[in-house]
């Protein structure tokens, strides 16, 4: 049985999605994830490889702590 899908919001960083999932663009086309079962999605807006995080949040000093509620 596959791992359940999980989305983890990192403090001052990306959202890591892992488990069994399909990532689609705005037209409903699936990204080729080449078998990866985890990706980090940019939420700072500075990645040069959107929707994926490329580490730019560190250079840009992105600050965001999101607490569950
Ligand atoms: S969250 Fe990492 S580059 Fe945007």
PDB file of N, CA, C and O and ligand atoms in Angstrom:
ATOM      1  N   UNK A   1       0.833  -1.182   0.000  1.00  0.00           N
ATOM      2  CA  UNK A   1       0.000   0.000   0.000  1.00  0.00           C
ATOM      3  C   UNK A   1       0.880   1.249   0.000  1.00  0.00           C
ATOM      4  O   UNK A   1       1.855   1.334   0.728  1.00  0.00           O
ATOM      5  N   UNK A   2       0.515   2.224  -0.825  1.00  0.00           N
ATOM      6  CA  UNK A   2       1.307   3.452  -0.932  1.00  0.00           C
ATOM      7  C   UNK A   2       1.165   4.303   0.323  1.00  0.00           C
ATOM      8  O   UNK A   2       0.169   4.220   1.043  1.00  0.00           O
ATOM      9  N   UNK A   3       2.195   5.093   0.566  1.00  0.00           N
ATOM     10  CA  UNK A   3       2.128   6.022   1.693  1.00  0.00           C
ATOM     11  C   UNK A   3       1.023   7.039   1.444  1.00  0.00           C
ATOM     12  O   UNK A   3       0.788   7.441   0.306  1.00  0.00           O
ATOM     13  N   UNK A   4       0.353   7.472   2.492  1.00  0.00           N
ATOM     14  CA  UNK A   4      -0.659   8.523   2.306  1.00  0.00           C
ATOM     15  C   UNK A   4       0.016   9.824   1.883  1.00  0.00           C
ATOM     16  O   UNK A   4       1.170  10.074   2.218  1.00  0.00           O
ATOM     17  N   UNK A   5      -0.702  10.606   1.131  1.00  0.00           N
ATOM     18  CA  UNK A   5      -0.174  11.894   0.706  1.00  0.00           C
ATOM     19  C   UNK A   5      -0.059  12.818   1.905  1.00  0.00           C
ATOM     20  O   UNK A   5      -0.949  12.866   2.754  1.00  0.00           O
ATOM     21  N   UNK A   6       1.060  13.535   1.938  1.00  0.00           N
ATOM     22  CA  UNK A   6       1.281  14.492   3.017  1.00  0.00           C
ATOM     23  C   UNK A   6       1.817  15.771   2.410  1.00  0.00           C
ATOM     24  O   UNK A   6       2.653  15.734   1.507  1.00  0.00           O
ATOM     25  N   UNK A   7       1.347  16.898   2.892  1.00  0.00           N
ATOM     26  CA  UNK A   7       1.894  18.195   2.519  1.00  0.00           C
ATOM     27  C   UNK A   7       2.416  18.851   3.793  1.00  0.00           C
ATOM     28  O   UNK A   7       1.669  19.056   4.749  1.00  0.00           O
ATOM     29  N   UNK A   8       3.700  19.137   3.797  1.00  0.00           N
ATOM     30  CA  UNK A   8       4.369  19.698   4.972  1.00  0.00           C
ATOM     31  C   UNK A   8       4.841  21.112   4.641  1.00  0.00           C
ATOM     32  O   UNK A   8       5.611  21.298   3.688  1.00  0.00           O
ATOM     33  N   UNK A   9       4.371  22.086   5.383  1.00  0.00           N
ATOM     34  CA  UNK A   9       4.748  23.478   5.155  1.00  0.00           C
ATOM     35  C   UNK A   9       5.950  23.796   6.031  1.00  0.00           C
ATOM     36  O   UNK A   9       5.845  23.851   7.262  1.00  0.00           O
ATOM     37  N   UNK A  10       7.092  24.012   5.393  1.00  0.00           N
ATOM     38  CA  UNK A  10       8.301  24.341   6.147  1.00  0.00           C
ATOM     39  C   UNK A  10       8.280  25.803   6.573  1.00  0.00           C
ATOM     40  O   UNK A  10       7.861  26.670   5.799  1.00  0.00           O
ATOM     41  N   UNK A  11       8.729  26.062   7.778  1.00  0.00           N
ATOM     42  CA  UNK A  11       8.916  27.445   8.199  1.00  0.00           C
ATOM     43  C   UNK A  11       9.916  28.104   7.260  1.00  0.00           C
ATOM     44  O   UNK A  11      10.994  27.549   6.988  1.00  0.00           O
ATOM     45  N   UNK A  12       9.583  29.262   6.737  1.00  0.00           N
ATOM     46  CA  UNK A  12      10.465  30.073   5.892  1.00  0.00           C
ATOM     47  C   UNK A  12      10.921  29.323   4.635  1.00  0.00           C
ATOM     48  O   UNK A  12      12.015  29.582   4.120  1.00  0.00           O
ATOM     49  N   UNK A  13      10.120  28.369   4.158  1.00  0.00           N
ATOM     50  CA  UNK A  13      10.541  27.588   2.999  1.00  0.00           C
ATOM     51  C   UNK A  13       9.380  27.005   2.235  1.00  0.00           C
ATOM     52  O   UNK A  13       8.251  27.502   2.317  1.00  0.00           O
ATOM     53  N   UNK A  14       9.654  25.954   1.477  1.00  0.00           N
ATOM     54  CA  UNK A  14       8.665  25.389   0.558  1.00  0.00           C
ATOM     55  C   UNK A  14       7.621  24.511   1.245  1.00  0.00           C
ATOM     56  O   UNK A  14       7.649  24.316   2.457  1.00  0.00           O
ATOM     57  N   UNK A  15       6.749  23.998   0.426  1.00  0.00           N
ATOM     58  CA  UNK A  15       5.791  22.979   0.844  1.00  0.00           C
ATOM     59  C   UNK A  15       6.278  21.661   0.243  1.00  0.00           C
ATOM     60  O   UNK A  15       6.411  21.543  -0.981  1.00  0.00           O
ATOM     61  N   UNK A  16       6.554  20.704   1.090  1.00  0.00           N
ATOM     62  CA  UNK A  16       6.973  19.386   0.619  1.00  0.00           C
ATOM     63  C   UNK A  16       5.744  18.494   0.514  1.00  0.00           C
ATOM     64  O   UNK A  16       5.021  18.320   1.503  1.00  0.00           O
ATOM     65  N   UNK A  17       5.538  17.954  -0.679  1.00  0.00           N
ATOM     66  CA  UNK A  17       4.442  17.018  -0.902  1.00  0.00           C
ATOM     67  C   UNK A  17       5.062  15.650  -1.113  1.00  0.00           C
ATOM     68  O   UNK A  17       6.005  15.501  -1.910  1.00  0.00           O
ATOM     69  N   UNK A  18       4.549  14.662  -0.402  1.00  0.00           N
ATOM     70  CA  UNK A  18       5.094  13.313  -0.538  1.00  0.00           C
ATOM     71  C   UNK A  18       3.972  12.297  -0.460  1.00  0.00           C
ATOM     72  O   UNK A  18       2.869  12.600  -0.020  1.00  0.00           O
ATOM     73  N   UNK A  19       4.285  11.101  -0.893  1.00  0.00           N
ATOM     74  CA  UNK A  19       3.295  10.035  -0.921  1.00  0.00           C
ATOM     75  C   UNK A  19       2.881   9.767  -2.350  1.00  0.00           C
ATOM     76  O   UNK A  19       3.675   9.919  -3.276  1.00  0.00           O
ATOM     77  N   UNK A  20       1.650   9.387  -2.520  1.00  0.00           N
ATOM     78  CA  UNK A  20       1.141   9.109  -3.861  1.00  0.00           C
ATOM     79  C   UNK A  20       0.316  10.315  -4.312  1.00  0.00           C
ATOM     80  O   UNK A  20      -0.719  10.625  -3.698  1.00  0.00           O
ATOM     81  N   UNK A  21       0.782  11.002  -5.333  1.00  0.00           N
ATOM     82  CA  UNK A  21       0.079  12.211  -5.808  1.00  0.00           C
ATOM     83  C   UNK A  21       0.404  12.435  -7.274  1.00  0.00           C
ATOM     84  O   UNK A  21       1.355  11.875  -7.817  1.00  0.00           O
ATOM     85  N   UNK A  22      -0.402  13.266  -7.904  1.00  0.00           N
ATOM     86  CA  UNK A  22      -0.160  13.730  -9.270  1.00  0.00           C
ATOM     87  C   UNK A  22      -0.115  15.249  -9.195  1.00  0.00           C
ATOM     88  O   UNK A  22      -0.998  15.865  -8.598  1.00  0.00           O
ATOM     89  N   UNK A  23       0.900  15.858  -9.782  1.00  0.00           N
ATOM     90  CA  UNK A  23       1.024  17.314  -9.808  1.00  0.00           C
ATOM     91  C   UNK A  23       0.642  17.787 -11.204  1.00  0.00           C
ATOM     92  O   UNK A  23       1.231  17.354 -12.201  1.00  0.00           O
ATOM     93  N   UNK A  24      -0.359  18.672 -11.268  1.00  0.00           N
ATOM     94  CA  UNK A  24      -0.864  19.140 -12.561  1.00  0.00           C
ATOM     95  C   UNK A  24      -0.724  20.649 -12.685  1.00  0.00           C
ATOM     96  O   UNK A  24      -0.771  21.376 -11.699  1.00  0.00           O
ATOM     97  N   UNK A  25      -0.604  21.094 -13.954  1.00  0.00           N
ATOM     98  CA  UNK A  25      -0.552  22.528 -14.214  1.00  0.00           C
ATOM     99  C   UNK A  25      -1.965  23.083 -14.338  1.00  0.00           C
ATOM    100  O   UNK A  25      -2.957  22.366 -14.130  1.00  0.00           O
ATOM    101  N   UNK A  26      -2.064  24.346 -14.686  1.00  0.00           N
ATOM    102  CA  UNK A  26      -3.349  25.019 -14.756  1.00  0.00           C
ATOM    103  C   UNK A  26      -4.277  24.497 -15.825  1.00  0.00           C
ATOM    104  O   UNK A  26      -5.480  24.769 -15.808  1.00  0.00           O
ATOM    105  N   UNK A  27      -3.707  23.746 -16.775  1.00  0.00           N
ATOM    106  CA  UNK A  27      -4.523  23.148 -17.837  1.00  0.00           C
ATOM    107  C   UNK A  27      -4.832  21.682 -17.555  1.00  0.00           C
ATOM    108  O   UNK A  27      -5.381  20.978 -18.403  1.00  0.00           O
ATOM    109  N   UNK A  28      -4.443  21.211 -16.390  1.00  0.00           N
ATOM    110  CA  UNK A  28      -4.736  19.835 -16.016  1.00  0.00           C
ATOM    111  C   UNK A  28      -3.735  18.816 -16.527  1.00  0.00           C
ATOM    112  O   UNK A  28      -3.952  17.617 -16.409  1.00  0.00           O
ATOM    113  N   UNK A  29      -2.620  19.292 -17.076  1.00  0.00           N
ATOM    114  CA  UNK A  29      -1.583  18.373 -17.563  1.00  0.00           C
ATOM    115  C   UNK A  29      -0.651  17.999 -16.419  1.00  0.00           C
ATOM    116  O   UNK A  29      -0.217  18.859 -15.648  1.00  0.00           O
ATOM    117  N   UNK A  30      -0.335  16.726 -16.341  1.00  0.00           N
ATOM    118  CA  UNK A  30       0.507  16.235 -15.258  1.00  0.00           C
ATOM    119  C   UNK A  30       1.981  16.507 -15.523  1.00  0.00           C
ATOM    120  O   UNK A  30       2.465  16.342 -16.651  1.00  0.00           O
ATOM    121  N   UNK A  31       2.696  16.919 -14.501  1.00  0.00           N
ATOM    122  CA  UNK A  31       4.154  17.060 -14.579  1.00  0.00           C
ATOM    123  C   UNK A  31       4.784  15.676 -14.594  1.00  0.00           C
ATOM    124  O   UNK A  31       4.299  14.758 -13.931  1.00  0.00           O
ATOM    125  N   UNK A  32       5.867  15.550 -15.353  1.00  0.00           N
ATOM    126  CA  UNK A  32       6.663  14.318 -15.334  1.00  0.00           C
ATOM    127  C   UNK A  32       7.610  14.410 -14.143  1.00  0.00           C
ATOM    128  O   UNK A  32       8.585  15.169 -14.167  1.00  0.00           O
ATOM    129  N   UNK A  33       7.318  13.664 -13.112  1.00  0.00           N
ATOM    130  CA  UNK A  33       8.133  13.708 -11.898  1.00  0.00           C
ATOM    131  C   UNK A  33       9.199  12.622 -11.889  1.00  0.00           C
ATOM    132  O   UNK A  33       9.911  12.462 -10.900  1.00  0.00           O
ATOM    133  N   UNK A  34       9.294  11.899 -12.991  1.00  0.00           N
ATOM    134  CA  UNK A  34      10.338  10.884 -13.149  1.00  0.00           C
ATOM    135  C   UNK A  34      10.431   9.940 -11.957  1.00  0.00           C
ATOM    136  O   UNK A  34      11.523   9.619 -11.489  1.00  0.00           O
ATOM    137  N   UNK A  35       9.289   9.533 -11.468  1.00  0.00           N
ATOM    138  CA  UNK A  35       9.263   8.539 -10.399  1.00  0.00           C
ATOM    139  C   UNK A  35       9.456   9.088  -9.007  1.00  0.00           C
ATOM    140  O   UNK A  35       9.407   8.330  -8.038  1.00  0.00           O
ATOM    141  N   UNK A  36       9.686  10.387  -8.890  1.00  0.00           N
ATOM    142  CA  UNK A  36       9.877  10.943  -7.539  1.00  0.00           C
ATOM    143  C   UNK A  36       8.574  10.832  -6.754  1.00  0.00           C
ATOM    144  O   UNK A  36       7.490  11.025  -7.293  1.00  0.00           O
ATOM    145  N   UNK A  37       8.699  10.535  -5.479  1.00  0.00           N
ATOM    146  CA  UNK A  37       7.512  10.459  -4.629  1.00  0.00           C
ATOM    147  C   UNK A  37       7.485  11.590  -3.610  1.00  0.00           C
ATOM    148  O   UNK A  37       6.709  11.568  -2.661  1.00  0.00           O
ATOM    149  N   UNK A  38       8.316  12.590  -3.845  1.00  0.00           N
ATOM    150  CA  UNK A  38       8.306  13.788  -3.007  1.00  0.00           C
ATOM    151  C   UNK A  38       8.841  14.960  -3.814  1.00  0.00           C
ATOM    152  O   UNK A  38       9.804  14.807  -4.566  1.00  0.00           O
ATOM    153  N   UNK A  39       8.200  16.103  -3.676  1.00  0.00           N
ATOM    154  CA  UNK A  39       8.676  17.325  -4.320  1.00  0.00           C
ATOM    155  C   UNK A  39       8.517  18.479  -3.332  1.00  0.00           C
ATOM    156  O   UNK A  39       7.681  18.432  -2.431  1.00  0.00           O
ATOM    157  N   UNK A  40       9.321  19.509  -3.518  1.00  0.00           N
ATOM    158  CA  UNK A  40       9.210  20.728  -2.719  1.00  0.00           C
ATOM    159  C   UNK A  40       8.670  21.822  -3.633  1.00  0.00           C
ATOM    160  O   UNK A  40       9.272  22.137  -4.662  1.00  0.00           O
ATOM    161  N   UNK A  41       7.533  22.369  -3.263  1.00  0.00           N
ATOM    162  CA  UNK A  41       6.876  23.391  -4.070  1.00  0.00           C
ATOM    163  C   UNK A  41       7.162  24.773  -3.493  1.00  0.00           C
ATOM    164  O   UNK A  41       7.014  24.988  -2.281  1.00  0.00           O
ATOM    165  N   UNK A  42       7.551  25.678  -4.370  1.00  0.00           N
ATOM    166  CA  UNK A  42       7.868  27.047  -3.959  1.00  0.00           C
ATOM    167  C   UNK A  42       6.632  27.763  -3.441  1.00  0.00           C
ATOM    168  O   UNK A  42       5.565  27.699  -4.046  1.00  0.00           O
ATOM    169  N   UNK A  43       6.780  28.447  -2.346  1.00  0.00           N
ATOM    170  CA  UNK A  43       5.702  29.317  -1.882  1.00  0.00           C
ATOM    171  C   UNK A  43       6.207  30.728  -1.627  1.00  0.00           C
ATOM    172  O   UNK A  43       5.473  31.587  -1.174  1.00  0.00           O
ATOM    173  N   UNK A  44       7.481  30.984  -1.952  1.00  0.00           N
ATOM    174  CA  UNK A  44       8.017  32.341  -1.767  1.00  0.00           C
ATOM    175  C   UNK A  44       7.871  33.183  -3.026  1.00  0.00           C
ATOM    176  O   UNK A  44       7.954  34.406  -2.958  1.00  0.00           O
ATOM    177  N   UNK A  45       7.706  32.535  -4.177  1.00  0.00           N
ATOM    178  CA  UNK A  45       7.552  33.254  -5.447  1.00  0.00           C
ATOM    179  C   UNK A  45       8.857  33.573  -6.144  1.00  0.00           C
ATOM    180  O   UNK A  45       8.848  34.167  -7.216  1.00  0.00           O
ATOM    181  N   UNK A  46       9.998  33.185  -5.586  1.00  0.00           N
ATOM    182  CA  UNK A  46      11.288  33.558  -6.162  1.00  0.00           C
ATOM    183  C   UNK A  46      11.994  32.439  -6.918  1.00  0.00           C
ATOM    184  O   UNK A  46      13.054  32.672  -7.498  1.00  0.00           O
ATOM    185  N   UNK A  47      11.451  31.243  -6.926  1.00  0.00           N
ATOM    186  CA  UNK A  47      12.117  30.141  -7.610  1.00  0.00           C
ATOM    187  C   UNK A  47      12.225  30.406  -9.107  1.00  0.00           C
ATOM    188  O   UNK A  47      11.303  30.908  -9.734  1.00  0.00           O
ATOM    189  N   UNK A  48      13.344  30.026  -9.678  1.00  0.00           N
ATOM    190  CA  UNK A  48      13.520  30.096 -11.120  1.00  0.00           C
ATOM    191  C   UNK A  48      13.054  28.825 -11.787  1.00  0.00           C
ATOM    192  O   UNK A  48      13.208  28.682 -12.999  1.00  0.00           O
ATOM    193  N   UNK A  49      12.506  27.914 -11.027  1.00  0.00           N
ATOM    194  CA  UNK A  49      12.059  26.614 -11.539  1.00  0.00           C
ATOM    195  C   UNK A  49      10.677  26.293 -10.990  1.00  0.00           C
ATOM    196  O   UNK A  49      10.410  25.189 -10.538  1.00  0.00           O
ATOM    197  N   UNK A  50       9.781  27.288 -11.017  1.00  0.00           N
ATOM    198  CA  UNK A  50       8.429  27.067 -10.487  1.00  0.00           C
ATOM    199  C   UNK A  50       7.728  25.953 -11.251  1.00  0.00           C
ATOM    200  O   UNK A  50       7.944  25.827 -12.450  1.00  0.00           O
ATOM    201  N   UNK A  51       6.952  25.153 -10.592  1.00  0.00           N
ATOM    202  CA  UNK A  51       6.460  25.333  -9.234  1.00  0.00           C
ATOM    203  C   UNK A  51       7.391  24.765  -8.168  1.00  0.00           C
ATOM    204  O   UNK A  51       7.033  24.733  -6.997  1.00  0.00           O
ATOM    205  N   UNK A  52       8.566  24.314  -8.571  1.00  0.00           N
ATOM    206  CA  UNK A  52       9.454  23.660  -7.616  1.00  0.00           C
ATOM    207  C   UNK A  52      10.341  24.674  -6.905  1.00  0.00           C
ATOM    208  O   UNK A  52      10.724  25.695  -7.476  1.00  0.00           O
ATOM    209  N   UNK A  53      10.677  24.359  -5.696  1.00  0.00           N
ATOM    210  CA  UNK A  53      11.610  25.176  -4.915  1.00  0.00           C
ATOM    211  C   UNK A  53      13.018  24.940  -5.450  1.00  0.00           C
ATOM    212  O   UNK A  53      13.412  23.801  -5.695  1.00  0.00           O
ATOM    213  N   UNK A  54      13.778  26.022  -5.634  1.00  0.00           N
ATOM    214  CA  UNK A  54      15.182  25.883  -6.041  1.00  0.00           C
ATOM    215  C   UNK A  54      16.133  26.449  -4.989  1.00  0.00           C
ATOM    216  O   UNK A  54      17.316  26.644  -5.266  1.00  0.00           O
ATOM    217  N   UNK A  55      15.610  26.710  -3.809  1.00  0.00           N
ATOM    218  CA  UNK A  55      16.439  27.227  -2.718  1.00  0.00           C
ATOM    219  C   UNK A  55      16.510  28.745  -2.674  1.00  0.00           C
ATOM    220  O   UNK A  55      17.121  29.299  -1.756  1.00  0.00           O
ATOM    221  N   UNK A  56      15.900  29.424  -3.629  1.00  0.00           N
ATOM    222  CA  UNK A  56      15.968  30.891  -3.666  1.00  0.00           C
ATOM    223  C   UNK A  56      15.366  31.545  -2.434  1.00  0.00           C
ATOM    224  O   UNK A  56      15.721  32.687  -2.109  1.00  0.00           O
ATOM    225  N   UNK A  57      14.462  30.856  -1.755  1.00  0.00           N
ATOM    226  CA  UNK A  57      13.846  31.449  -0.561  1.00  0.00           C
ATOM    227  C   UNK A  57      14.905  31.833   0.472  1.00  0.00           C
ATOM    228  O   UNK A  57      14.733  32.807   1.202  1.00  0.00           O
ATOM    229  N   UNK A  58      16.006  31.086   0.515  1.00  0.00           N
ATOM    230  CA  UNK A  58      17.069  31.397   1.481  1.00  0.00           C
ATOM    231  C   UNK A  58      17.767  32.696   1.108  1.00  0.00           C
ATOM    232  O   UNK A  58      18.001  33.555   1.956  1.00  0.00           O
ATOM    233  N   UNK A  59      18.098  32.840  -0.178  1.00  0.00           N
ATOM    234  CA  UNK A  59      18.785  34.040  -0.657  1.00  0.00           C
ATOM    235  C   UNK A  59      17.898  35.270  -0.472  1.00  0.00           C
ATOM    236  O   UNK A  59      18.379  36.349  -0.104  1.00  0.00           O
ATOM    237  N   UNK A  60      16.602  35.082  -0.699  1.00  0.00           N
ATOM    238  CA  UNK A  60      15.658  36.199  -0.628  1.00  0.00           C
ATOM    239  C   UNK A  60      15.220  36.513   0.804  1.00  0.00           C
ATOM    240  O   UNK A  60      14.528  37.505   1.031  1.00  0.00           O
ATOM    241  N   UNK A  61      15.589  35.659   1.736  1.00  0.00           N
ATOM    242  CA  UNK A  61      15.210  35.897   3.124  1.00  0.00           C
ATOM    243  C   UNK A  61      13.720  35.734   3.385  1.00  0.00           C
ATOM    244  O   UNK A  61      13.156  36.422   4.241  1.00  0.00           O
ATOM    245  N   UNK A  62      13.104  34.800   2.651  1.00  0.00           N
ATOM    246  CA  UNK A  62      11.673  34.564   2.810  1.00  0.00           C
ATOM    247  C   UNK A  62      11.353  34.212   4.261  1.00  0.00           C
ATOM    248  O   UNK A  62      11.993  33.369   4.867  1.00  0.00           O
ATOM    249  N   UNK A  63      10.349  34.879   4.806  1.00  0.00           N
ATOM    250  CA  UNK A  63       9.945  34.654   6.189  1.00  0.00           C
ATOM    251  C   UNK A  63       8.462  34.322   6.230  1.00  0.00           C
ATOM    252  O   UNK A  63       7.627  35.128   5.807  1.00  0.00           O
ATOM    253  N   UNK A  64       8.127  33.150   6.696  1.00  0.00           N
ATOM    254  CA  UNK A  64       6.731  32.782   6.868  1.00  0.00           C
ATOM    255  C   UNK A  64       6.632  31.549   7.751  1.00  0.00           C
ATOM    256  O   UNK A  64       7.228  30.518   7.451  1.00  0.00           O
ATOM    257  N   UNK A  65       5.936  31.708   8.824  1.00  0.00           N
ATOM    258  CA  UNK A  65       5.652  30.582   9.698  1.00  0.00           C
ATOM    259  C   UNK A  65       4.130  30.390   9.663  1.00  0.00           C
ATOM    260  O   UNK A  65       3.394  31.319   9.969  1.00  0.00           O
ATOM    261  N   UNK A  66       3.719  29.222   9.246  1.00  0.00           N
ATOM    262  CA  UNK A  66       2.296  28.924   9.148  1.00  0.00           C
ATOM    263  C   UNK A  66       1.969  27.835  10.147  1.00  0.00           C
ATOM    264  O   UNK A  66       2.478  26.732  10.054  1.00  0.00           O
ATOM    265  N   UNK A  67       1.131  28.172  11.099  1.00  0.00           N
ATOM    266  CA  UNK A  67       0.765  27.205  12.124  1.00  0.00           C
ATOM    267  C   UNK A  67      -0.582  26.588  11.802  1.00  0.00           C
ATOM    268  O   UNK A  67      -1.489  27.268  11.314  1.00  0.00           O
ATOM    269  N   UNK A  68      -0.712  25.316  12.084  1.00  0.00           N
ATOM    270  CA  UNK A  68      -1.984  24.621  11.877  1.00  0.00           C
ATOM    271  C   UNK A  68      -3.048  25.224  12.768  1.00  0.00           C
ATOM    272  O   UNK A  68      -2.775  25.636  13.900  1.00  0.00           O
ATOM    273  N   UNK A  69      -4.243  25.287  12.254  1.00  0.00           N
ATOM    274  CA  UNK A  69      -5.356  25.837  13.033  1.00  0.00           C
ATOM    275  C   UNK A  69      -6.622  25.110  12.666  1.00  0.00           C
ATOM    276  O   UNK A  69      -6.687  24.373  11.710  1.00  0.00           O
TER     277      UNK A  69
HETATM  278  S1  LIG B   1      10.152  28.340  -1.390  1.00  0.00           S
HETATM  279 FE1  LIG B   1      12.102  27.749  -2.048  1.00  0.00          FE
HETATM  280  S2  LIG B   1      12.477  28.954  -3.780  1.00  0.00           S
HETATM  281 FE2  LIG B   1      10.509  29.566  -3.122  1.00  0.00          FE
END
